mmCIF file with all atom_site columns, C-alpha atoms in Angstrom:
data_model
loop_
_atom_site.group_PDB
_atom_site.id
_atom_site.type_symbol
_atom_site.label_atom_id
_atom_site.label_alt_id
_atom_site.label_comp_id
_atom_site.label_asym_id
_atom_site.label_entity_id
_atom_site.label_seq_id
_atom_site.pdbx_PDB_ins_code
_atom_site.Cartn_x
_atom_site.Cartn_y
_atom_site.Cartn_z
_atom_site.occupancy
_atom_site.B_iso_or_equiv
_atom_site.pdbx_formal_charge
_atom_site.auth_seq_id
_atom_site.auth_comp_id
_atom_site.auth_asym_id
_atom_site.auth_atom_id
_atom_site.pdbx_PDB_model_num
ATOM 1   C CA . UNK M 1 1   ? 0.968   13.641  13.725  1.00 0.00 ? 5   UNK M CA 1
ATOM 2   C CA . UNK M 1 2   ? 4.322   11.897  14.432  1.00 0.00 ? 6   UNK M CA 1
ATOM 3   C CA . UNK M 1 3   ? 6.868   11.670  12.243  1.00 0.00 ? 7   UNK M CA 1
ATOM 4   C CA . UNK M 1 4   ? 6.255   7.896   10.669  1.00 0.00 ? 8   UNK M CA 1
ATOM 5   C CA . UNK M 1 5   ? 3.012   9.528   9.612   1.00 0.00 ? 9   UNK M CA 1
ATOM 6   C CA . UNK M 1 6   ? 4.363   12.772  7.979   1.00 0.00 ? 10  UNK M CA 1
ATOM 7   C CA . UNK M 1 7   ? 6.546   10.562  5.560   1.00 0.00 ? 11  UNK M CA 1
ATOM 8   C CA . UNK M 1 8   ? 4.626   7.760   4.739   1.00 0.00 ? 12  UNK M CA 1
ATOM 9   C CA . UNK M 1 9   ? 1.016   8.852   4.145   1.00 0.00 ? 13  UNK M CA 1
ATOM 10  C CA . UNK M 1 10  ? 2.511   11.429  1.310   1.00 0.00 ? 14  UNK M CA 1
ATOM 11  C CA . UNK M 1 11  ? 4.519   8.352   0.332   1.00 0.00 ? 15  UNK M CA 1
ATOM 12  C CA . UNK M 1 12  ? 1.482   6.176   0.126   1.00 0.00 ? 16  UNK M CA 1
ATOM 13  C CA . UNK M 1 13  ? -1.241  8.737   -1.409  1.00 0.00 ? 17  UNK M CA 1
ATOM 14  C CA . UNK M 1 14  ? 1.800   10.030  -4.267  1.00 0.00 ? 18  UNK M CA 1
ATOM 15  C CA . UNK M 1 15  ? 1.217   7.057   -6.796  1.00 0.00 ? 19  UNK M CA 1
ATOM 16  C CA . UNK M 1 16  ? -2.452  7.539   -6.969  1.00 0.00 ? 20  UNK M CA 1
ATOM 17  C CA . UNK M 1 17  ? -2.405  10.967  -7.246  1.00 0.00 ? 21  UNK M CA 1
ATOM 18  C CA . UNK M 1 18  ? 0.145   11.317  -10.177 1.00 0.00 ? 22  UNK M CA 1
ATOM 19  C CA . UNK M 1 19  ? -1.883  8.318   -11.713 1.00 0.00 ? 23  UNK M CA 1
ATOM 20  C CA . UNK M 1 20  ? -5.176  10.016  -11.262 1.00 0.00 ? 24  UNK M CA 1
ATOM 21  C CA . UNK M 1 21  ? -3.559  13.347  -12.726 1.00 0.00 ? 25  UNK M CA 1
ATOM 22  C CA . UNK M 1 22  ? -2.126  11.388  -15.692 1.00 0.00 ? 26  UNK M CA 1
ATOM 23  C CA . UNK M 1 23  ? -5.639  9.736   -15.946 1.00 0.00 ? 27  UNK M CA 1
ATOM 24  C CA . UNK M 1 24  ? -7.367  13.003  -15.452 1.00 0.00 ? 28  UNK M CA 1
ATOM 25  C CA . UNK M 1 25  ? -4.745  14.597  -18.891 1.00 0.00 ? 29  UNK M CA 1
ATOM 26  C CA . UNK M 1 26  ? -4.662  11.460  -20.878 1.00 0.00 ? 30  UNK M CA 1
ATOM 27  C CA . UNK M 1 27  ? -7.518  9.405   -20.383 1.00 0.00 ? 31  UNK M CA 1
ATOM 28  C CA . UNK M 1 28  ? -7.105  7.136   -23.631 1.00 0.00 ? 32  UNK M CA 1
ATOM 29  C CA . UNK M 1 29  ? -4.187  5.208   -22.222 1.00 0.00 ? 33  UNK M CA 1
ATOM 30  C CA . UNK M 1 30  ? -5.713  3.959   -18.742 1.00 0.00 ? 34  UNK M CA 1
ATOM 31  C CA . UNK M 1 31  ? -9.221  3.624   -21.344 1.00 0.00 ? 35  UNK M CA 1
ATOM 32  C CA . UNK M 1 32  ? -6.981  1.121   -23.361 1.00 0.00 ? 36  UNK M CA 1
ATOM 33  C CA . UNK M 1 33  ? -5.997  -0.452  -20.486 1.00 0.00 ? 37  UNK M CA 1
ATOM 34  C CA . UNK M 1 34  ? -9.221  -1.106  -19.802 1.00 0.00 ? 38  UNK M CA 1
ATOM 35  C CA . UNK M 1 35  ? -10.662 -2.380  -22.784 1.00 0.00 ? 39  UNK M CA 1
ATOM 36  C CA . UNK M 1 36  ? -8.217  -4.727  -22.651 1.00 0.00 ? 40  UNK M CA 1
ATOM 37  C CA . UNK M 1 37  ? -9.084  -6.341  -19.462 1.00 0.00 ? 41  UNK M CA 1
ATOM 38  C CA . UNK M 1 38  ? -13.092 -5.530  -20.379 1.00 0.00 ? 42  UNK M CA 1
ATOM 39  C CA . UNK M 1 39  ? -13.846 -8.842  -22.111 1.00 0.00 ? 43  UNK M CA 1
ATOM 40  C CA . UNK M 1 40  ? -12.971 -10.731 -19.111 1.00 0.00 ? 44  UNK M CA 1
ATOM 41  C CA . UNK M 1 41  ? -14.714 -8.275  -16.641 1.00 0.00 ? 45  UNK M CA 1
ATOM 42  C CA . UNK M 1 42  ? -17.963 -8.894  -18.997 1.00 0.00 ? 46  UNK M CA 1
ATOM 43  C CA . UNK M 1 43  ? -17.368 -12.770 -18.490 1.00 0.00 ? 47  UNK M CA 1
ATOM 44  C CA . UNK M 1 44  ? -17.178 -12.117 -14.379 1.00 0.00 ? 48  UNK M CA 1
ATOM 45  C CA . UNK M 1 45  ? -20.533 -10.178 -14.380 1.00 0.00 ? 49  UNK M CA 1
ATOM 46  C CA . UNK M 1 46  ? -19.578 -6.216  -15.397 1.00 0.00 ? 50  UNK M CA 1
ATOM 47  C CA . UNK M 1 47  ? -22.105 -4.703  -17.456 1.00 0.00 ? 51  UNK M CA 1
ATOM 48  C CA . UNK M 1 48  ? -20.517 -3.693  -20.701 1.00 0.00 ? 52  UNK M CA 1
ATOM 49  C CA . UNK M 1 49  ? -19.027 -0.292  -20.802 1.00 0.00 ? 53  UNK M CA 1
ATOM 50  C CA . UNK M 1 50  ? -18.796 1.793   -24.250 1.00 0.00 ? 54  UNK M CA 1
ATOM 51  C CA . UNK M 1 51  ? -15.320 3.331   -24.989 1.00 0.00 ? 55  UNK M CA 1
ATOM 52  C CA . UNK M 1 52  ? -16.714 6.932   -24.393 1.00 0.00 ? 56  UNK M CA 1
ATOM 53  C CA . UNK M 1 53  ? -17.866 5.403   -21.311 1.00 0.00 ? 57  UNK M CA 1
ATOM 54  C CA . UNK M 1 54  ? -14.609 3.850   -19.962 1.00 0.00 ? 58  UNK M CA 1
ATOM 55  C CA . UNK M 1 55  ? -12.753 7.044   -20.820 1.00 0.00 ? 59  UNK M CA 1
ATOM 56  C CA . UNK M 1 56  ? -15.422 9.136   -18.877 1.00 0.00 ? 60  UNK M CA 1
ATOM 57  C CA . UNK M 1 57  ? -14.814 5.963   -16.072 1.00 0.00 ? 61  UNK M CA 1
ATOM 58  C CA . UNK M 1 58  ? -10.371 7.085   -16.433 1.00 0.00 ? 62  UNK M CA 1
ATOM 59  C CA . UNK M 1 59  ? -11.503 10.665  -15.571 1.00 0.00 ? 63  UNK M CA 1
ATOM 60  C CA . UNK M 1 60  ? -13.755 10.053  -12.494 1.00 0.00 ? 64  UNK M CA 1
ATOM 61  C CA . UNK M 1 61  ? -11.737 7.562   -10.987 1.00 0.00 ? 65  UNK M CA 1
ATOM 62  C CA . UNK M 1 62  ? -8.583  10.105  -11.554 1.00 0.00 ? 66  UNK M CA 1
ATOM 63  C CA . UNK M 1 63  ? -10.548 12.645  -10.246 1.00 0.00 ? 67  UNK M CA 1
ATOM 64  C CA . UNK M 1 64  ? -11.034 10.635  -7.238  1.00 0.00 ? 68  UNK M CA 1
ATOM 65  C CA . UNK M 1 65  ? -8.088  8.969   -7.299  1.00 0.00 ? 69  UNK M CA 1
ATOM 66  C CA . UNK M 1 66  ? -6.242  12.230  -6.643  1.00 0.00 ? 70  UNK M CA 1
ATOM 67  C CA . UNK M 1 67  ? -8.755  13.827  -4.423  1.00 0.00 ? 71  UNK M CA 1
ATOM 68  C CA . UNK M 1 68  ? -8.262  11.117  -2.003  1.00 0.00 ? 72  UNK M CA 1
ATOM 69  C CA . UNK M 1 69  ? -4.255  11.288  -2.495  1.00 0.00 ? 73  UNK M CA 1
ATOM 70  C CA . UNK M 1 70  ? -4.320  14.526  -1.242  1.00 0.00 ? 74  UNK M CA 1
ATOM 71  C CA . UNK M 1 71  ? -6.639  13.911  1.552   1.00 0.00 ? 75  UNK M CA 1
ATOM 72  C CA . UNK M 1 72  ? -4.489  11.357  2.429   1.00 0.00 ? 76  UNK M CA 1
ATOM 73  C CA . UNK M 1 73  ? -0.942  13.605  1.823   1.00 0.00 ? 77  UNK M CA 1
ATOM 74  C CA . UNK M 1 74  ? -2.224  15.960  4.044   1.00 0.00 ? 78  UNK M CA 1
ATOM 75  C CA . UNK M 1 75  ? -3.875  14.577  6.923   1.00 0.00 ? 79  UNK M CA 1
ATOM 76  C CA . UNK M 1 76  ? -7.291  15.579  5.938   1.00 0.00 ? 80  UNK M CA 1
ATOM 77  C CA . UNK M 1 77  ? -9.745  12.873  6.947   1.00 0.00 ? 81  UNK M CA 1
ATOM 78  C CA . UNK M 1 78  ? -6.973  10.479  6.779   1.00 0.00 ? 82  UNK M CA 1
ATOM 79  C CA . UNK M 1 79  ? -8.924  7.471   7.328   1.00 0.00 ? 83  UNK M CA 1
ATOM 80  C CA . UNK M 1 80  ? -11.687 7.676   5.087   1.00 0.00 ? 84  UNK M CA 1
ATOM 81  C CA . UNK M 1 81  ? -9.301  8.529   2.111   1.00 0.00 ? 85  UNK M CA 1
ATOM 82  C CA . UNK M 1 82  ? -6.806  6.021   2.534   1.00 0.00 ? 86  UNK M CA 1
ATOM 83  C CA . UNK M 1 83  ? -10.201 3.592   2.491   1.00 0.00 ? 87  UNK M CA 1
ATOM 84  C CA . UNK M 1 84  ? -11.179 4.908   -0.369  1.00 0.00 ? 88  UNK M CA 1
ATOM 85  C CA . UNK M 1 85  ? -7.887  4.492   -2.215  1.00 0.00 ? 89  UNK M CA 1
ATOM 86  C CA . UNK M 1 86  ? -7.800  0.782   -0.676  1.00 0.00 ? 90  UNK M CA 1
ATOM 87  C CA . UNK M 1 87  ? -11.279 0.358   -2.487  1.00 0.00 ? 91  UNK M CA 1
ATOM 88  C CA . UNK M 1 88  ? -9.804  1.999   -5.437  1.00 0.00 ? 92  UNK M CA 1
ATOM 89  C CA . UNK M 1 89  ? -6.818  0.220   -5.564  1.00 0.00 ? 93  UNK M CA 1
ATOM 90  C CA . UNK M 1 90  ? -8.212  -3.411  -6.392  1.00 0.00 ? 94  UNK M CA 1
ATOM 91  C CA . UNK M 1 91  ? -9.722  -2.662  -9.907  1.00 0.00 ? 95  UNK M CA 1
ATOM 92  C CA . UNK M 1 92  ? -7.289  -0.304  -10.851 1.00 0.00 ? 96  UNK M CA 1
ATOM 93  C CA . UNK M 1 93  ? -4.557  -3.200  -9.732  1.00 0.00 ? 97  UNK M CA 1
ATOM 94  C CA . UNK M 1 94  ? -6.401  -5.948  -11.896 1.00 0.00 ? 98  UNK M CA 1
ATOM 95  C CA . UNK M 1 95  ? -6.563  -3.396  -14.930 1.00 0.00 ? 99  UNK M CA 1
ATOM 96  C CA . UNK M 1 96  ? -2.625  -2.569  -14.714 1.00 0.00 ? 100 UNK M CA 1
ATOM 97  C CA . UNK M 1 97  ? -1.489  -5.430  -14.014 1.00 0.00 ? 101 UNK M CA 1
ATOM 98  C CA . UNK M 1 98  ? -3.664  -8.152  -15.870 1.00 0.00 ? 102 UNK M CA 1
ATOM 99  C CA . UNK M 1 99  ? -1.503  -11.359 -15.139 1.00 0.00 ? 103 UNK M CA 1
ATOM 100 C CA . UNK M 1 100 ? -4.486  -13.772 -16.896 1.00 0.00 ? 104 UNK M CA 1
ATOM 101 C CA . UNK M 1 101 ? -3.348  -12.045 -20.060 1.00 0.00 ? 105 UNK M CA 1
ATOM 102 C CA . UNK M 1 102 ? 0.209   -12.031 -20.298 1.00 0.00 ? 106 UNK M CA 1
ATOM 103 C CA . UNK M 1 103 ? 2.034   -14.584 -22.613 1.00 0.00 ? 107 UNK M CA 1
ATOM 104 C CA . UNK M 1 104 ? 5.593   -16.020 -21.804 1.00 0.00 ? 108 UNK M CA 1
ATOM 105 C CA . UNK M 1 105 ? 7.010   -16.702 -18.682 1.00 0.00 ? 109 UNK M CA 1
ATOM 106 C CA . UNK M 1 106 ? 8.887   -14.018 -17.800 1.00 0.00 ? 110 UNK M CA 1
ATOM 107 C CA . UNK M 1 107 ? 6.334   -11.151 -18.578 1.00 0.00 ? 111 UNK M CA 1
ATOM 108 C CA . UNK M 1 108 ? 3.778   -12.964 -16.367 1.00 0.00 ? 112 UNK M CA 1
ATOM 109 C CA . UNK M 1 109 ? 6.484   -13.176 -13.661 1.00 0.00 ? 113 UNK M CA 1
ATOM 110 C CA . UNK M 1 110 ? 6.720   -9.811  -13.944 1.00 0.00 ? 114 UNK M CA 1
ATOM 111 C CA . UNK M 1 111 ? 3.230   -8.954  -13.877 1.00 0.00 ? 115 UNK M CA 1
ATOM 112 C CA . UNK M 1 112 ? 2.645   -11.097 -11.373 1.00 0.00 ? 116 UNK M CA 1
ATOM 113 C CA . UNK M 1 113 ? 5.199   -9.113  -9.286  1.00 0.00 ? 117 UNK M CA 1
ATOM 114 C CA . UNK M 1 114 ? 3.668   -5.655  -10.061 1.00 0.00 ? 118 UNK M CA 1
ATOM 115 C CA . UNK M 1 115 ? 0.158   -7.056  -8.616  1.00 0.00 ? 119 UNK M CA 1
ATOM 116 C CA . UNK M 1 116 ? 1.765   -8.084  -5.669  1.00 0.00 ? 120 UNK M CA 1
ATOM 117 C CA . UNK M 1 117 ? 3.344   -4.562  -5.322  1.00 0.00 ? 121 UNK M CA 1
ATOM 118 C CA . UNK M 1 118 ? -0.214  -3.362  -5.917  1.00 0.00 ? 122 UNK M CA 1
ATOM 119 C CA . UNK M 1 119 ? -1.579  -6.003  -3.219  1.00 0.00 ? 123 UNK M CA 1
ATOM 120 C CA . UNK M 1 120 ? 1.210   -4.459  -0.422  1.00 0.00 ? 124 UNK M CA 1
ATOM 121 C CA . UNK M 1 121 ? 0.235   -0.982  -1.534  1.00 0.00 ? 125 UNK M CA 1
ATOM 122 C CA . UNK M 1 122 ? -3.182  -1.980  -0.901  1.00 0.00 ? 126 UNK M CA 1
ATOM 123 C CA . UNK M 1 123 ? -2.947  -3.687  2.803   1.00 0.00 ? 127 UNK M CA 1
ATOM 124 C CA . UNK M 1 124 ? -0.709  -0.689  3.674   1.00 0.00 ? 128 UNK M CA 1
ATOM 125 C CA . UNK M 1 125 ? -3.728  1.416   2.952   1.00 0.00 ? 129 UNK M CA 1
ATOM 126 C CA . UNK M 1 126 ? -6.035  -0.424  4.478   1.00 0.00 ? 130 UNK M CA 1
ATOM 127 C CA . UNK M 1 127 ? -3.830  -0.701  7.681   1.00 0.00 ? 131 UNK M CA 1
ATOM 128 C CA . UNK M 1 128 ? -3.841  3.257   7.332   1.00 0.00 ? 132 UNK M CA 1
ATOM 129 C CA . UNK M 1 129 ? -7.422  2.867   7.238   1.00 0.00 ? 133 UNK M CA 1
ATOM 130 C CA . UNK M 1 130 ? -8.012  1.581   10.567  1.00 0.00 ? 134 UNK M CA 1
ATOM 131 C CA . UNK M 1 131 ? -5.128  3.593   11.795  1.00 0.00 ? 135 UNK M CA 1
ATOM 132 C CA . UNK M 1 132 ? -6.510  5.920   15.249  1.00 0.00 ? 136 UNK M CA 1
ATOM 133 C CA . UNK M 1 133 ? -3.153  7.159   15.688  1.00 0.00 ? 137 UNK M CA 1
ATOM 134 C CA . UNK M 1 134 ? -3.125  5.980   18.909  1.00 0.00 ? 138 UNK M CA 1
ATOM 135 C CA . UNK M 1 135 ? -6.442  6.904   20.227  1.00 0.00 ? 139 UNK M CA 1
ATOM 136 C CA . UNK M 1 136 ? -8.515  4.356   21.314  1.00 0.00 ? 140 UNK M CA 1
ATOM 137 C CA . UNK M 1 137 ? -11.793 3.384   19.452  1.00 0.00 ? 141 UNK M CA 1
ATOM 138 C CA . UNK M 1 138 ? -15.301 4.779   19.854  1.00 0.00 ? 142 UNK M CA 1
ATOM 139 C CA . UNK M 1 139 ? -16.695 1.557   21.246  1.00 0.00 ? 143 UNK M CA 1
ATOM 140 C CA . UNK M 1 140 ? -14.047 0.930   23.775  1.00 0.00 ? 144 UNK M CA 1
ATOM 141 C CA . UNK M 1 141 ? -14.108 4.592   25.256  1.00 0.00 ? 145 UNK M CA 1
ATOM 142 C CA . UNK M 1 142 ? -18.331 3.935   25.789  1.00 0.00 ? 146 UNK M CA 1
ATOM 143 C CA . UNK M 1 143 ? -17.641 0.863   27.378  1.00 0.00 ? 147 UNK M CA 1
ATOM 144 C CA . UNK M 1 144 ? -14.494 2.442   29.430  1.00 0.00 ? 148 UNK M CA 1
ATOM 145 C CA . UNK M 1 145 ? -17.048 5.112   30.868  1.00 0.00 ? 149 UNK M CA 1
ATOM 146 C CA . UNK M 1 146 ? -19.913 2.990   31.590  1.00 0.00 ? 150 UNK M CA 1
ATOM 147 C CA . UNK M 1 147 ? -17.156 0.510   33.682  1.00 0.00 ? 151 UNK M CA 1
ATOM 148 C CA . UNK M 1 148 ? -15.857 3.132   35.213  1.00 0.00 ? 152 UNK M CA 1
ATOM 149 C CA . UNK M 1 149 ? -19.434 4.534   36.393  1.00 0.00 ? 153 UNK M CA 1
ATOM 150 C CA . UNK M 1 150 ? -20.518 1.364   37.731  1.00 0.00 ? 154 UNK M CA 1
ATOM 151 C CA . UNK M 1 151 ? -17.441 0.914   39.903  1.00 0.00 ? 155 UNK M CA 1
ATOM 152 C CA . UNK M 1 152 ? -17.404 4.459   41.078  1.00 0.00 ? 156 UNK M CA 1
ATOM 153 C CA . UNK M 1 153 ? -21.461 4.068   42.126  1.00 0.00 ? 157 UNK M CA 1
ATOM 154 C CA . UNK M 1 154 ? -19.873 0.708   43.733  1.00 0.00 ? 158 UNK M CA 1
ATOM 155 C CA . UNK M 1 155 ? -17.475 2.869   45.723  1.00 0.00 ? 159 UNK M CA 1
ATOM 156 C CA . UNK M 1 156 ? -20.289 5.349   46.660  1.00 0.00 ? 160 UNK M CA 1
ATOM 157 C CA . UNK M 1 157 ? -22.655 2.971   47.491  1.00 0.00 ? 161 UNK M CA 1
ATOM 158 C CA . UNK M 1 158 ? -20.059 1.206   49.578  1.00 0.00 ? 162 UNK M CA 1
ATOM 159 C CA . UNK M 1 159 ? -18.653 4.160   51.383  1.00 0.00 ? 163 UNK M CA 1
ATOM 160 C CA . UNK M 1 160 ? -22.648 5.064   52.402  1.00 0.00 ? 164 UNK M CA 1
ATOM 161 C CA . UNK M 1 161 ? -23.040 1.756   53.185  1.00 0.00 ? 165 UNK M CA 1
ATOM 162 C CA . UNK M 1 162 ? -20.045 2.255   56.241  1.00 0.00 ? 166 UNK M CA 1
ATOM 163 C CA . UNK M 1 163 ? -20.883 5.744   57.181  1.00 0.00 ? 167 UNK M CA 1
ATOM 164 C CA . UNK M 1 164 ? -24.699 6.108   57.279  1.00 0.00 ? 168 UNK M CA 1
ATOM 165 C CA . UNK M 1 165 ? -26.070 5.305   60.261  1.00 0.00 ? 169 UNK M CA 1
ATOM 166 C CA . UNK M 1 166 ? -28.366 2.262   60.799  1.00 0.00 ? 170 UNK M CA 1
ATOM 167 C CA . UNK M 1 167 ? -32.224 3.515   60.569  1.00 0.00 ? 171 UNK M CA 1
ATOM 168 C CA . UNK M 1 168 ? -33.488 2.703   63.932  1.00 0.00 ? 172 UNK M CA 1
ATOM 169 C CA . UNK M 1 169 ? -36.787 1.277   64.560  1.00 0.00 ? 173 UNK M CA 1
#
């Protein structure tokens, strides 16, 4: 792992796991943070979730919140974690940072800001997502090795092709 790597995928994964610790201790915060933002999750199509139920909801997605973190911190199935945290981080952006319901100007400024922070946070893992760390893709070392087969049997079949005698009649 080089060294942009080292520091920023600790960097990236710290936020979600100190959030999904805090929502792991203290679940009735994030649940009230949710309950706020449930009536107009209901109106998009959410089923409706029972406050026992969205605290439950806090826990889990702390639970996986930091799981993922540390996968991602660490180095351990980098990819998939950082893809999980990218699918993590657009509900949990929409419930922190509920711009729809803040009054006055400036408050909605600012929580329009924070869900743009949340937005970068989220492209950054979703860049570390497809991130290969320099290794080429799957797909493109198949198709390497089947083009360099068929010009290698090209080669062979035109070095016979100079070398072998004629058959004679």
């Amino acid at each position: 792992m080089d060294l942009l790597r080292t520091f920023a995928r600790p960097a990236l994964a710290a936020p979600f796991v100190v959030d999904g610790v805090d929502a792991l201790a203290r679940p009735k915060r994030h649940a009230e943070k949710f309950e706020k933002v449930q009536p107009v999750l209901e109106k998009a199509g959410l089923p409706p979730v029972l406050h026992s139920d969205a605290e439950l909801l806090t826990r889990l997605t702390g639970a996986v919140s930091v799981l993922a973190g540390l996968g991602l911190a660490t180095g351990r199935a980098p990819r998939s974690c950082a893809a999980v945290l990218a699918a993590l981080n657009i509900p949990l952006a929409l419930v922190n940072h509920p711009v729809w319901a803040v009054k006055g100007q400036d408050e909605r400024k600012q929580a329009l800001s924070e869900l743009m922070r949340s937005v970068a946070v989220g492209a950054g893992l979703a860049l570390s997502a497809v991130d290969r760390e320099g290794r080429p893709s799957l797909a493109w070392q198949r198709k390497n090795r089947r083009e360099q087969r068929a010009a290698l049997e090209a080669a062979v079949a035109q070095v016979r092709s100079e070398y072998e005698p004629a058959p004679s009649a």
